[in-house]
Short mmCIF file of C-alpha atoms in Angstrom, two decimals:
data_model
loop_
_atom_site.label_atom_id
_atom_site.label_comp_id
_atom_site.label_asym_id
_atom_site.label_seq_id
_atom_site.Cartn_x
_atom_site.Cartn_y
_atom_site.Cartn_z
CA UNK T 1 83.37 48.15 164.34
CA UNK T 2 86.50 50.35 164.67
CA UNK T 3 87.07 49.74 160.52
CA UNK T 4 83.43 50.40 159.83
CA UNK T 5 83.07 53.55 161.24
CA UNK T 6 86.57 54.71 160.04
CA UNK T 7 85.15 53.58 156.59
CA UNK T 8 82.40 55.68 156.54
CA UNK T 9 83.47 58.71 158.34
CA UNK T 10 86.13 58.67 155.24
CA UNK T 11 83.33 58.16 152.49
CA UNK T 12 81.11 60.97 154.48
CA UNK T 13 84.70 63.20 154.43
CA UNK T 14 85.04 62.23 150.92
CA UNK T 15 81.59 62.97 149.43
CA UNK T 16 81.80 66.26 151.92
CA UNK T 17 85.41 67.56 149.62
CA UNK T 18 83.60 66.28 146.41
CA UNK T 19 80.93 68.73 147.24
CA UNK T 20 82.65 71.61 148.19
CA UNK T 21 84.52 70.85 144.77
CA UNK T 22 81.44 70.73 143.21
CA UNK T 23 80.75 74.13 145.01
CA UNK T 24 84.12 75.23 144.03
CA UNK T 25 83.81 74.44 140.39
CA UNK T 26 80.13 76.38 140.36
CA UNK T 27 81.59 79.08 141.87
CA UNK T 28 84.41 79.54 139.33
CA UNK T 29 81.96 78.73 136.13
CA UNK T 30 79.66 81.69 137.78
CA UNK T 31 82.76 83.79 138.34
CA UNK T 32 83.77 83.04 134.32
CA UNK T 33 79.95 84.11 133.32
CA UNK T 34 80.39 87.46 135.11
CA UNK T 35 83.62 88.12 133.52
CA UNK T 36 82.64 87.36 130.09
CA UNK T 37 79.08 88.78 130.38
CA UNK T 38 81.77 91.55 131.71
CA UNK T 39 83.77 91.35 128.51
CA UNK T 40 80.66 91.17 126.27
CA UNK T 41 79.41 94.19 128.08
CA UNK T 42 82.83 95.99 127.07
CA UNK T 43 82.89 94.98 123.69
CA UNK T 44 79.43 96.52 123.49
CA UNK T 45 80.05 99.65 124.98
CA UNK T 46 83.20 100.48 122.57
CA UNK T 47 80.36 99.48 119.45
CA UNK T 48 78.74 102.03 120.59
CA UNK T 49 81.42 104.69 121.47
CA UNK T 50 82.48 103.89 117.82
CA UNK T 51 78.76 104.67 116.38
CA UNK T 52 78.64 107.72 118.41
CA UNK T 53 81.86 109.52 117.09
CA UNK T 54 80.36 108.15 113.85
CA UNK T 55 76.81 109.05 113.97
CA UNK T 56 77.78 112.58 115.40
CA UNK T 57 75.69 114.25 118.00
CA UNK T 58 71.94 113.37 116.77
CA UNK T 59 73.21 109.97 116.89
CA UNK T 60 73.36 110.03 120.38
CA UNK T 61 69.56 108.94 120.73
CA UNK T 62 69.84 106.35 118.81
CA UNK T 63 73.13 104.81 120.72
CA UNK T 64 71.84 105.40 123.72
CA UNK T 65 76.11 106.61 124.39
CA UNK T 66 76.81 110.08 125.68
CA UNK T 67 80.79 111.13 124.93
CA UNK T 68 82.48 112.44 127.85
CA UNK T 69 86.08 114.18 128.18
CA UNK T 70 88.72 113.25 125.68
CA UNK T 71 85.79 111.49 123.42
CA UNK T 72 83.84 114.89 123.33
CA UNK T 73 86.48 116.84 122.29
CA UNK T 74 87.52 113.86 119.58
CA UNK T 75 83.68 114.58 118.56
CA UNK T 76 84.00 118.44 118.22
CA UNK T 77 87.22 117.63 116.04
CA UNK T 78 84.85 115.97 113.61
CA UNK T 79 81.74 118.11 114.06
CA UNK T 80 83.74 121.18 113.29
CA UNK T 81 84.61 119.41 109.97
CA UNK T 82 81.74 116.79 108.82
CA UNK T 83 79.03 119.18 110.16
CA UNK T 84 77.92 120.22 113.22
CA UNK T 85 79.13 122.79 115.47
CA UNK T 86 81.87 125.47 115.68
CA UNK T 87 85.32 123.93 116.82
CA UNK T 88 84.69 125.28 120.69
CA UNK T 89 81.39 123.02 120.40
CA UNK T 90 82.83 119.95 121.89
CA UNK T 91 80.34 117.98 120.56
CA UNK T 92 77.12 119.59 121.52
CA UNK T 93 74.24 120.00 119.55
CA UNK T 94 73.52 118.52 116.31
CA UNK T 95 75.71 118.97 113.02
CA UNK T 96 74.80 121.80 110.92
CA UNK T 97 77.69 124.26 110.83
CA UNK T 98 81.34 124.10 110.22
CA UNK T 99 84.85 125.92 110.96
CA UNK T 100 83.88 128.96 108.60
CA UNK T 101 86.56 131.67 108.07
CA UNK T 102 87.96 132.39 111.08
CA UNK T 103 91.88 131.72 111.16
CA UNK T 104 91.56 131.48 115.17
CA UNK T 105 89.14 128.56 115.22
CA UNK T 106 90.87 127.03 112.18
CA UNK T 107 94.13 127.25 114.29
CA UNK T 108 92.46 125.92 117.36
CA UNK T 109 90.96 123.24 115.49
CA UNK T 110 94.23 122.01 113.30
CA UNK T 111 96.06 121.86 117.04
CA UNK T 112 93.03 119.37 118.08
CA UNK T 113 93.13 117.19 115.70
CA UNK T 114 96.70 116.85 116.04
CA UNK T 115 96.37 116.45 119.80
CA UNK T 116 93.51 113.59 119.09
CA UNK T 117 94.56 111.63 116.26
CA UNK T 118 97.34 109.93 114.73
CA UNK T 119 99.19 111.86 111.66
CA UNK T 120 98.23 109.86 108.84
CA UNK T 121 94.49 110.56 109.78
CA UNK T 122 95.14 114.15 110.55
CA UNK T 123 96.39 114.55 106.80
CA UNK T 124 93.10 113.16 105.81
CA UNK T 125 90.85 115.60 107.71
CA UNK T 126 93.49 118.46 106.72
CA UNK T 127 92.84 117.60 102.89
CA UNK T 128 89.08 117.23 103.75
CA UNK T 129 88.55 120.87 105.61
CA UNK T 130 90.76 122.49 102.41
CA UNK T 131 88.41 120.76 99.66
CA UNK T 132 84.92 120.57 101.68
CA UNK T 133 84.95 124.10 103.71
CA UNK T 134 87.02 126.15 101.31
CA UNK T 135 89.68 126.74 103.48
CA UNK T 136 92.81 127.37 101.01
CA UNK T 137 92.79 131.03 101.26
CA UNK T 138 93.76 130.64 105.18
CA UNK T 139 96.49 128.82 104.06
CA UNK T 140 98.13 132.13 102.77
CA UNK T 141 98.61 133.23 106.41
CA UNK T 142 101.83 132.22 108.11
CA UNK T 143 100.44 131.08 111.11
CA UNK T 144 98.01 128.30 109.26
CA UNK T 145 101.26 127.13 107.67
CA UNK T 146 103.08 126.71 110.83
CA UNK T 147 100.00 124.76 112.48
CA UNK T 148 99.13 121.99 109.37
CA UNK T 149 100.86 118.91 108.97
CA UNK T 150 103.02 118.95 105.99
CA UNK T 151 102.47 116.20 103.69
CA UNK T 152 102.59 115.70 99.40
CA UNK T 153 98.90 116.52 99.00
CA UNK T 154 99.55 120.06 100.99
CA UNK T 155 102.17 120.82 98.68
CA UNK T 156 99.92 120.28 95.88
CA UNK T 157 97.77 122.80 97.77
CA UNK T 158 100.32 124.99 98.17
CA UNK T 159 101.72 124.88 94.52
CA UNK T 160 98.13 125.63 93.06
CA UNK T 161 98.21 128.70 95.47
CA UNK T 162 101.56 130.20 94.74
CA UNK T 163 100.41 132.72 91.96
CA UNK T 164 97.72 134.52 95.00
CA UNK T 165 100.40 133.87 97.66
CA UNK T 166 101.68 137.36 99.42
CA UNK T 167 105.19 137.40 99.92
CA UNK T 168 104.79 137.17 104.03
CA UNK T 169 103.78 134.09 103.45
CA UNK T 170 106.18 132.51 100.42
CA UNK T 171 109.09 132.00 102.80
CA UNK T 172 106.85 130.01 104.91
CA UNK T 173 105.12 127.82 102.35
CA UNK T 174 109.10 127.14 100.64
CA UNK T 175 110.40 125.60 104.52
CA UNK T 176 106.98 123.42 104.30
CA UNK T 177 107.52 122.09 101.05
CA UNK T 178 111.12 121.60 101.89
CA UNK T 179 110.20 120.06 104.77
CA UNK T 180 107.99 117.21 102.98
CA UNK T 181 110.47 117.27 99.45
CA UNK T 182 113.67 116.30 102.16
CA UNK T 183 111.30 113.72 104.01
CA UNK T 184 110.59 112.14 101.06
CA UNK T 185 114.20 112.27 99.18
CA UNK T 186 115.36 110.12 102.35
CA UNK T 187 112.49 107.47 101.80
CA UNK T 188 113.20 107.12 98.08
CA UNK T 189 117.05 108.27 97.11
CA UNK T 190 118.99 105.76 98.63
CA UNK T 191 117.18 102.54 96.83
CA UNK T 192 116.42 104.47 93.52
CA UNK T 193 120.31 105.10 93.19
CA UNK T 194 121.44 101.71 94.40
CA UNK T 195 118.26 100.15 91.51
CA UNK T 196 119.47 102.59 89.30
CA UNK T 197 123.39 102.18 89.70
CA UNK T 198 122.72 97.99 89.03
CA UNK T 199 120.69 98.64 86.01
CA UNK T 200 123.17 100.68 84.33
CA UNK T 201 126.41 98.30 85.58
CA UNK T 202 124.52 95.62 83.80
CA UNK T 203 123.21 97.15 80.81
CA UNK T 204 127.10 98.70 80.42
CA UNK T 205 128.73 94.90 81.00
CA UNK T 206 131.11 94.33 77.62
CA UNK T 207 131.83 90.82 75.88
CA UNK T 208 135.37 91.81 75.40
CA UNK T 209 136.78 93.49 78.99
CA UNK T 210 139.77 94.45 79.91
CA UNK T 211 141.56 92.44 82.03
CA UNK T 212 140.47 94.74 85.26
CA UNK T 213 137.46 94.96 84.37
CA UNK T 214 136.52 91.70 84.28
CA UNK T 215 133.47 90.85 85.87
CA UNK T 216 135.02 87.26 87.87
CA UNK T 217 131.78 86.21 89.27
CA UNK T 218 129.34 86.43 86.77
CA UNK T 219 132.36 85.33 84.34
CA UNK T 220 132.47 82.33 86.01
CA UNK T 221 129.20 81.42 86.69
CA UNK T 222 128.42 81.68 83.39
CA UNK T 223 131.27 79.12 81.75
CA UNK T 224 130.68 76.29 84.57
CA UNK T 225 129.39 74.32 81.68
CA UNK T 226 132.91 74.46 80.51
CA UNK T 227 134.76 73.22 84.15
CA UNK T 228 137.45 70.47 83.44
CA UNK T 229 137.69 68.05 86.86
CA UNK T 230 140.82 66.84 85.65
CA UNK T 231 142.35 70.23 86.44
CA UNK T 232 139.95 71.54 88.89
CA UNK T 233 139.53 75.08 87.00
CA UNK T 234 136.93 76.32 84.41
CA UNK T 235 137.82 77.68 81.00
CA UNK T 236 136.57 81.15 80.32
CA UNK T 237 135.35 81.29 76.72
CA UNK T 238 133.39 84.46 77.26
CA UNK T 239 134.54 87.06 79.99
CA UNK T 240 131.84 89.23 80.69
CA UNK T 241 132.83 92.51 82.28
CA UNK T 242 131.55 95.54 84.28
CA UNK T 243 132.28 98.23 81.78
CA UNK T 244 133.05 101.64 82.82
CA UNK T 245 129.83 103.41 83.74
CA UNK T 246 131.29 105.18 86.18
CA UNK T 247 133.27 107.23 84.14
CA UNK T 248 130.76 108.50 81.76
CA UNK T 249 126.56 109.03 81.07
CA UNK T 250 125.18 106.16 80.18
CA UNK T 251 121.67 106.57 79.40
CA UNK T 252 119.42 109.87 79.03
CA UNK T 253 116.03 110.25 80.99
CA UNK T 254 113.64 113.19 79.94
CA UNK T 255 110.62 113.12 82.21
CA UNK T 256 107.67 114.74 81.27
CA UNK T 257 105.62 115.92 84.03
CA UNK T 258 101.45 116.92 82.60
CA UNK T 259 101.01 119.89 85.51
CA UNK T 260 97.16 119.69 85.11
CA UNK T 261 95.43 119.98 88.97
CA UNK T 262 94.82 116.26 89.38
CA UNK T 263 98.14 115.46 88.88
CA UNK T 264 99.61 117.57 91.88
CA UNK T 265 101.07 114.64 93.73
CA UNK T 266 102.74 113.19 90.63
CA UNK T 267 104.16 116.47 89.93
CA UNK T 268 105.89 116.92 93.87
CA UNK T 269 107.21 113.16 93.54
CA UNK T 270 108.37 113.26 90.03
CA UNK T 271 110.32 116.47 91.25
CA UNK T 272 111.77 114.50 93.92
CA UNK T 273 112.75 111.65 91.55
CA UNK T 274 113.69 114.10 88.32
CA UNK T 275 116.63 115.62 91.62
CA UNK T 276 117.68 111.95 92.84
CA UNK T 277 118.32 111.05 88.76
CA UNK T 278 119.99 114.21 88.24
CA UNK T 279 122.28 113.53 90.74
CA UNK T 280 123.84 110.49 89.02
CA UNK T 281 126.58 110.91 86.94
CA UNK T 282 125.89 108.05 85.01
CA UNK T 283 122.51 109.58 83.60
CA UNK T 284 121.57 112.95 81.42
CA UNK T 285 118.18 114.49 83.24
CA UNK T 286 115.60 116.72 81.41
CA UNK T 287 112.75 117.55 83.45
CA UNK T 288 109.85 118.50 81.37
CA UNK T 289 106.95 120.50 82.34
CA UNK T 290 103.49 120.78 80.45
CA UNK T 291 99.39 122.30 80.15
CA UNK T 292 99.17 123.77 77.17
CA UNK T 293 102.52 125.45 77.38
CA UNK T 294 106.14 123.35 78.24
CA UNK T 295 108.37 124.79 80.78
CA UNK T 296 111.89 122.94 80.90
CA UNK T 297 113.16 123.14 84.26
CA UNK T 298 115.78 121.17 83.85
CA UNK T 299 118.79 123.78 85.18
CA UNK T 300 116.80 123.40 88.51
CA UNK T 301 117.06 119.93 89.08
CA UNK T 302 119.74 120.65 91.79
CA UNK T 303 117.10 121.86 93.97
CA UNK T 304 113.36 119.81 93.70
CA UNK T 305 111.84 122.61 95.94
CA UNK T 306 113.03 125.25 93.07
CA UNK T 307 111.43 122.95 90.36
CA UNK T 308 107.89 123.02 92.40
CA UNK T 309 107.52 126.42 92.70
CA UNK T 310 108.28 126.63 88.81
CA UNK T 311 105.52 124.77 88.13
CA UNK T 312 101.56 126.18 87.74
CA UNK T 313 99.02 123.62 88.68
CA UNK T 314 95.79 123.76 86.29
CA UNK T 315 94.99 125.04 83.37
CA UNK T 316 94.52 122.92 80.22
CA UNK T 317 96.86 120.11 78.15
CA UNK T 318 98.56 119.82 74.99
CA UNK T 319 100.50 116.32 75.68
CA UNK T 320 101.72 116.38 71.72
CA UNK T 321 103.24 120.01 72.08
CA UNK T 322 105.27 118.60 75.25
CA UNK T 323 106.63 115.74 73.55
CA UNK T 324 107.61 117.97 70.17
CA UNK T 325 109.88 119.62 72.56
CA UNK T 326 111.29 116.24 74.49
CA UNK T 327 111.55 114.86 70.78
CA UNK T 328 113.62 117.96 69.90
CA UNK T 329 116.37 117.47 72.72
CA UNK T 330 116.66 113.40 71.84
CA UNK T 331 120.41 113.07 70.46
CA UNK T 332 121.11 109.62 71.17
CA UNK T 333 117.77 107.40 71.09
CA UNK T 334 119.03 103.88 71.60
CA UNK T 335 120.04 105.13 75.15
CA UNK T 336 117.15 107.77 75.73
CA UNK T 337 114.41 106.76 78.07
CA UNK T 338 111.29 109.04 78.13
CA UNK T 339 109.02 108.82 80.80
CA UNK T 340 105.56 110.75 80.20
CA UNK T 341 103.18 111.27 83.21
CA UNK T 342 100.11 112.19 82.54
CA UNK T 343 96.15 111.17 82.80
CA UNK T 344 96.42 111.16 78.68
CA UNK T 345 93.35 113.90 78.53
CA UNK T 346 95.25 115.08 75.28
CA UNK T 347 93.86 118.72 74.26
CA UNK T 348 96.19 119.09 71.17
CA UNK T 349 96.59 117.02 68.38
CA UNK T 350 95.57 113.83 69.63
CA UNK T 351 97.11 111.55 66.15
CA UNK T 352 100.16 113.79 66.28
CA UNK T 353 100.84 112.55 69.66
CA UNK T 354 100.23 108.79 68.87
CA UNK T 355 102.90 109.79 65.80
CA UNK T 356 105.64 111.38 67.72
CA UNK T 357 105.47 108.44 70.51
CA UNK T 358 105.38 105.84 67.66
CA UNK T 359 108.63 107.84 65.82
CA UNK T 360 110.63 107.45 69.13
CA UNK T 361 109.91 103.94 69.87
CA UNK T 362 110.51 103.01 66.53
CA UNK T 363 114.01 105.25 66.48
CA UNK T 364 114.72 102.71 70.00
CA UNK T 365 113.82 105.04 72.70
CA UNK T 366 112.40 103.45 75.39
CA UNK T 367 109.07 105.21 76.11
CA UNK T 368 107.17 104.60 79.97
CA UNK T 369 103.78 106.03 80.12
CA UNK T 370 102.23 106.74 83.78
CA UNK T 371 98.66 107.39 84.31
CA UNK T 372 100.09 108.44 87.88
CA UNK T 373 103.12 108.80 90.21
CA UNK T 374 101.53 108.48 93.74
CA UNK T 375 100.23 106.67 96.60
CA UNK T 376 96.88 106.36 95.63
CA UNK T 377 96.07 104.87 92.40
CA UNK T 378 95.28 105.64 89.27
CA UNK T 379 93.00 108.71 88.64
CA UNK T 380 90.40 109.35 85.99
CA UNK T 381 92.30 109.34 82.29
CA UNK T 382 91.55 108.87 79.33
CA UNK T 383 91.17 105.02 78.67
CA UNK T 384 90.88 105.18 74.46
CA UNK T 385 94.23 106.99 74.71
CA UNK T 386 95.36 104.72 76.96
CA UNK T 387 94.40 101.47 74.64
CA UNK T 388 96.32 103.56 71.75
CA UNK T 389 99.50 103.66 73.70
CA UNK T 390 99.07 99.75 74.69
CA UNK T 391 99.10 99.04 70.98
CA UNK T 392 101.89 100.73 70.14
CA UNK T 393 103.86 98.62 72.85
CA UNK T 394 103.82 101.18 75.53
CA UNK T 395 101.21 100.08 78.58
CA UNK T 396 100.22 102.95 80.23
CA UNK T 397 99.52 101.90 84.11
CA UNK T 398 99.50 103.50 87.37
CA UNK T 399 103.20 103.42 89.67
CA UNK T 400 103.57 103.73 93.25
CA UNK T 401 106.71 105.87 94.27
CA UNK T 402 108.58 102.73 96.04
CA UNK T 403 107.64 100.87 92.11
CA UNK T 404 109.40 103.65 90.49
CA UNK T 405 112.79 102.75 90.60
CA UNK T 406 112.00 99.41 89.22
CA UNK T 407 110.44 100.33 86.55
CA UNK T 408 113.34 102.67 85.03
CA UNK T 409 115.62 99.91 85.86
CA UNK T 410 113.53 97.91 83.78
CA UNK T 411 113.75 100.30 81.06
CA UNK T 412 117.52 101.22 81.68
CA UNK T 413 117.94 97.19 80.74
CA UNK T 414 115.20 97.46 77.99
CA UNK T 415 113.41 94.34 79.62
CA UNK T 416 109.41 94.52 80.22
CA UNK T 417 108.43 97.17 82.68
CA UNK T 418 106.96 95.52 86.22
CA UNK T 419 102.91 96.92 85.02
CA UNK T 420 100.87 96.46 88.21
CA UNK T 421 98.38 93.26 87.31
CA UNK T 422 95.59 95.19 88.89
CA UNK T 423 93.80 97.24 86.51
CA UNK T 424 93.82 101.01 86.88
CA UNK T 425 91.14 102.91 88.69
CA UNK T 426 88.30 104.84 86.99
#
């Protein structure tokens, strides 16, 4: 009797913990609903946010979302710029006006959208307010310098501006540009010389060295077909060596820059790069400026901010009157590389120009054509000019400032340039 009821009070204990487990489980699965109908709830609330700052301040009736504190003032930021109300707006109201001309509201406004968003996209609304609002003439006051965020596409800006700039303001604009030339020589110097420096070691290497300047390594490497076991060492029948490019140019570079207003951010990088090259003993620099006049600027190379401010954004092209003169300074062509940047929109002679590249490929210069020398792509060129220069064995493609390097190595060594496989933008 004892047993028995032992027995069952145990079962009847038992089947009491497996329901309060049961409980226990129900109670957590509930407790996991909330949180994810919690989480769900979340994820829909930042959808909306998002559609809000998007939609602008109409869109609030449709979202349902009203922007409060650090979001409002994110919302006047963009209102101010993609239409709606004056910078001190915060959001209110629908958009319909803009930042007009008032320097205070602009300044107000550029410290905003520093304040609110991260640089990269604060270069992007900077770019926006100058080519949607009009806004480059406040860019000839000191302050308005002081308060933008320097980056290549202000330069461009800048450069186009320099003719209508007052003098107040030129020392100003020359410490921005220096700011953004120094920021990028850092990013790009170091692994253009050390590209550079290989190319020209290996295009310099001699089949009859000296005996210190034998390359050992490569010298080696490339007689192991001619190791003898019996004597553990490997006869040498060709000694490669370094040469002596240290000691004397090498190669000559003329770059020649089209200065036409699309191509402002080719022009500030190819400065950059046309100073990095000049500083290299081992090469001869000509920098080569062009519209429908050619401006050699090459006894400025020592300073790329100099260079800038010597060129004159706009105006029209003559590509074939540009390379006349780069044709004119070419004294040693098997060691010449020319490097023409342009969008090809030729407004001279437009055969003459297919001539004088064809003349100087033939004579064994090695001639790189760039639709572009920038961050973003190809821009609009000319595509039958384009084909022309592709037939005459000189592919005409887009380059990236970190490609750059590699591609004059490439023609330093007179192997096939690295042409991007993607096709160039329209």
């Amino acid at each position: 009797m004892t047993t028995h009821t032992a027995r069952t009070t145990g079962t009847a204990t038992g089947t009491a913990d497996t329901a309060t487990g049961a409980a226990g489980t129900a109670t957590g699965a509930a407790g996991t609903a909330t949180g994810a109908a919690g989480t769900a709830g979340a994820a829909d609330g930042e959808r909306l946010r998002r559609w809000r700052l998007v939609l602008g301040g109409a869109g609030a009736e449709s979202t349902g979302h009203t922007l409060t504190g650090r979001d409002a003032a994110m919302d006047g930021a963009l209102t101010a710029l993609y239409g709606g109300g004056r910078p001190g707006d915060r959001g209110r109201g629908s958009r319909s006006a803009g930042l007009g001309a008032s320097a205070p509201s602009v300044a107000r406004w550029l410290g905003d959208i520093r304040t609110y968003f991260p640089s990269s996209v604060v270069q992007v609304m900077q770019r926006d307010a100058i080519d949607r609002l009009g806004l480059s003439a406040l860019l000839l006051e000191p302050e308005m310098l002081e308060a933008v965020e320097a980056d290549v596409h202000l330069v461009g800006t800048l450069l186009s501006l320099n003719k209508a700039m007052p003098e107040t303001t030129k020392e100003t604009a020359r410490a921005v540009v220096r700011k953004v030339v120094e920021d990028l020589e850092k990013r790009l110097a170091t692994r253009t010389r050390a590209t550079l420096t290989g190319a020209l070691d290996r295009s310099a290497r001699i089949s009859r060295p000296r005996h210190h300047d034998i390359d050992w390594d490569r010298t080696i490497r490339a007689n192991l077909k001619n190791y003898l076991p019996e004597y553990g060492t490997v006869v040498p029948e060709r000694l490669i060596g370094h040469g002596r490019a240290d000691r004397s140019v090498k190669k000559d570079v003329i770059l020649c820059i089209d200065q036409s207003g699309s191509m402002a951010a080719s022009v500030v990088y190819a400065s950059v790069f046309g100073a990095v090259l000049a500083s290299m003993r081992t090469l001869r620099t000509r920098l080569v400026v062009f519209d429908t006049a050619v401006v050699d600027l090459t006894d400025q190379l020592d300073d790329p901010v100099d260079v800038l401010f010597g060129t004159q954004l706009g105006g029209g092209t003559d590509i074939n009157r540009a390379l006349a003169h780069c044709q004119s300074h070419i004294t040693r062509p098997a060691d010449t590389v020319v490097v023409l940047i342009s969008d090809l929109y030729e407004g001279g002679i437009r055969d003459e120009m297919l001539k004088r590249v064809a003349a100087m490929k033939a004579s064994g210069v090695q001639f790189v054509a760039l639709l572009a020398l920038s961050d973003e792509g190809a821009p609009a060129y000319d595509r039958e000019h384009a084909a022309a220069l592709a037939a005459l064995g000189v592919p005409a493609f887009a380059c990236t400032p970190d490609l750059f390097p590699e591609v004059m190595a490439a023609a330093v060594e007179k192997r096939p340039l690295p042409v991007p496989d993607r096709e160039p933008d329209r």
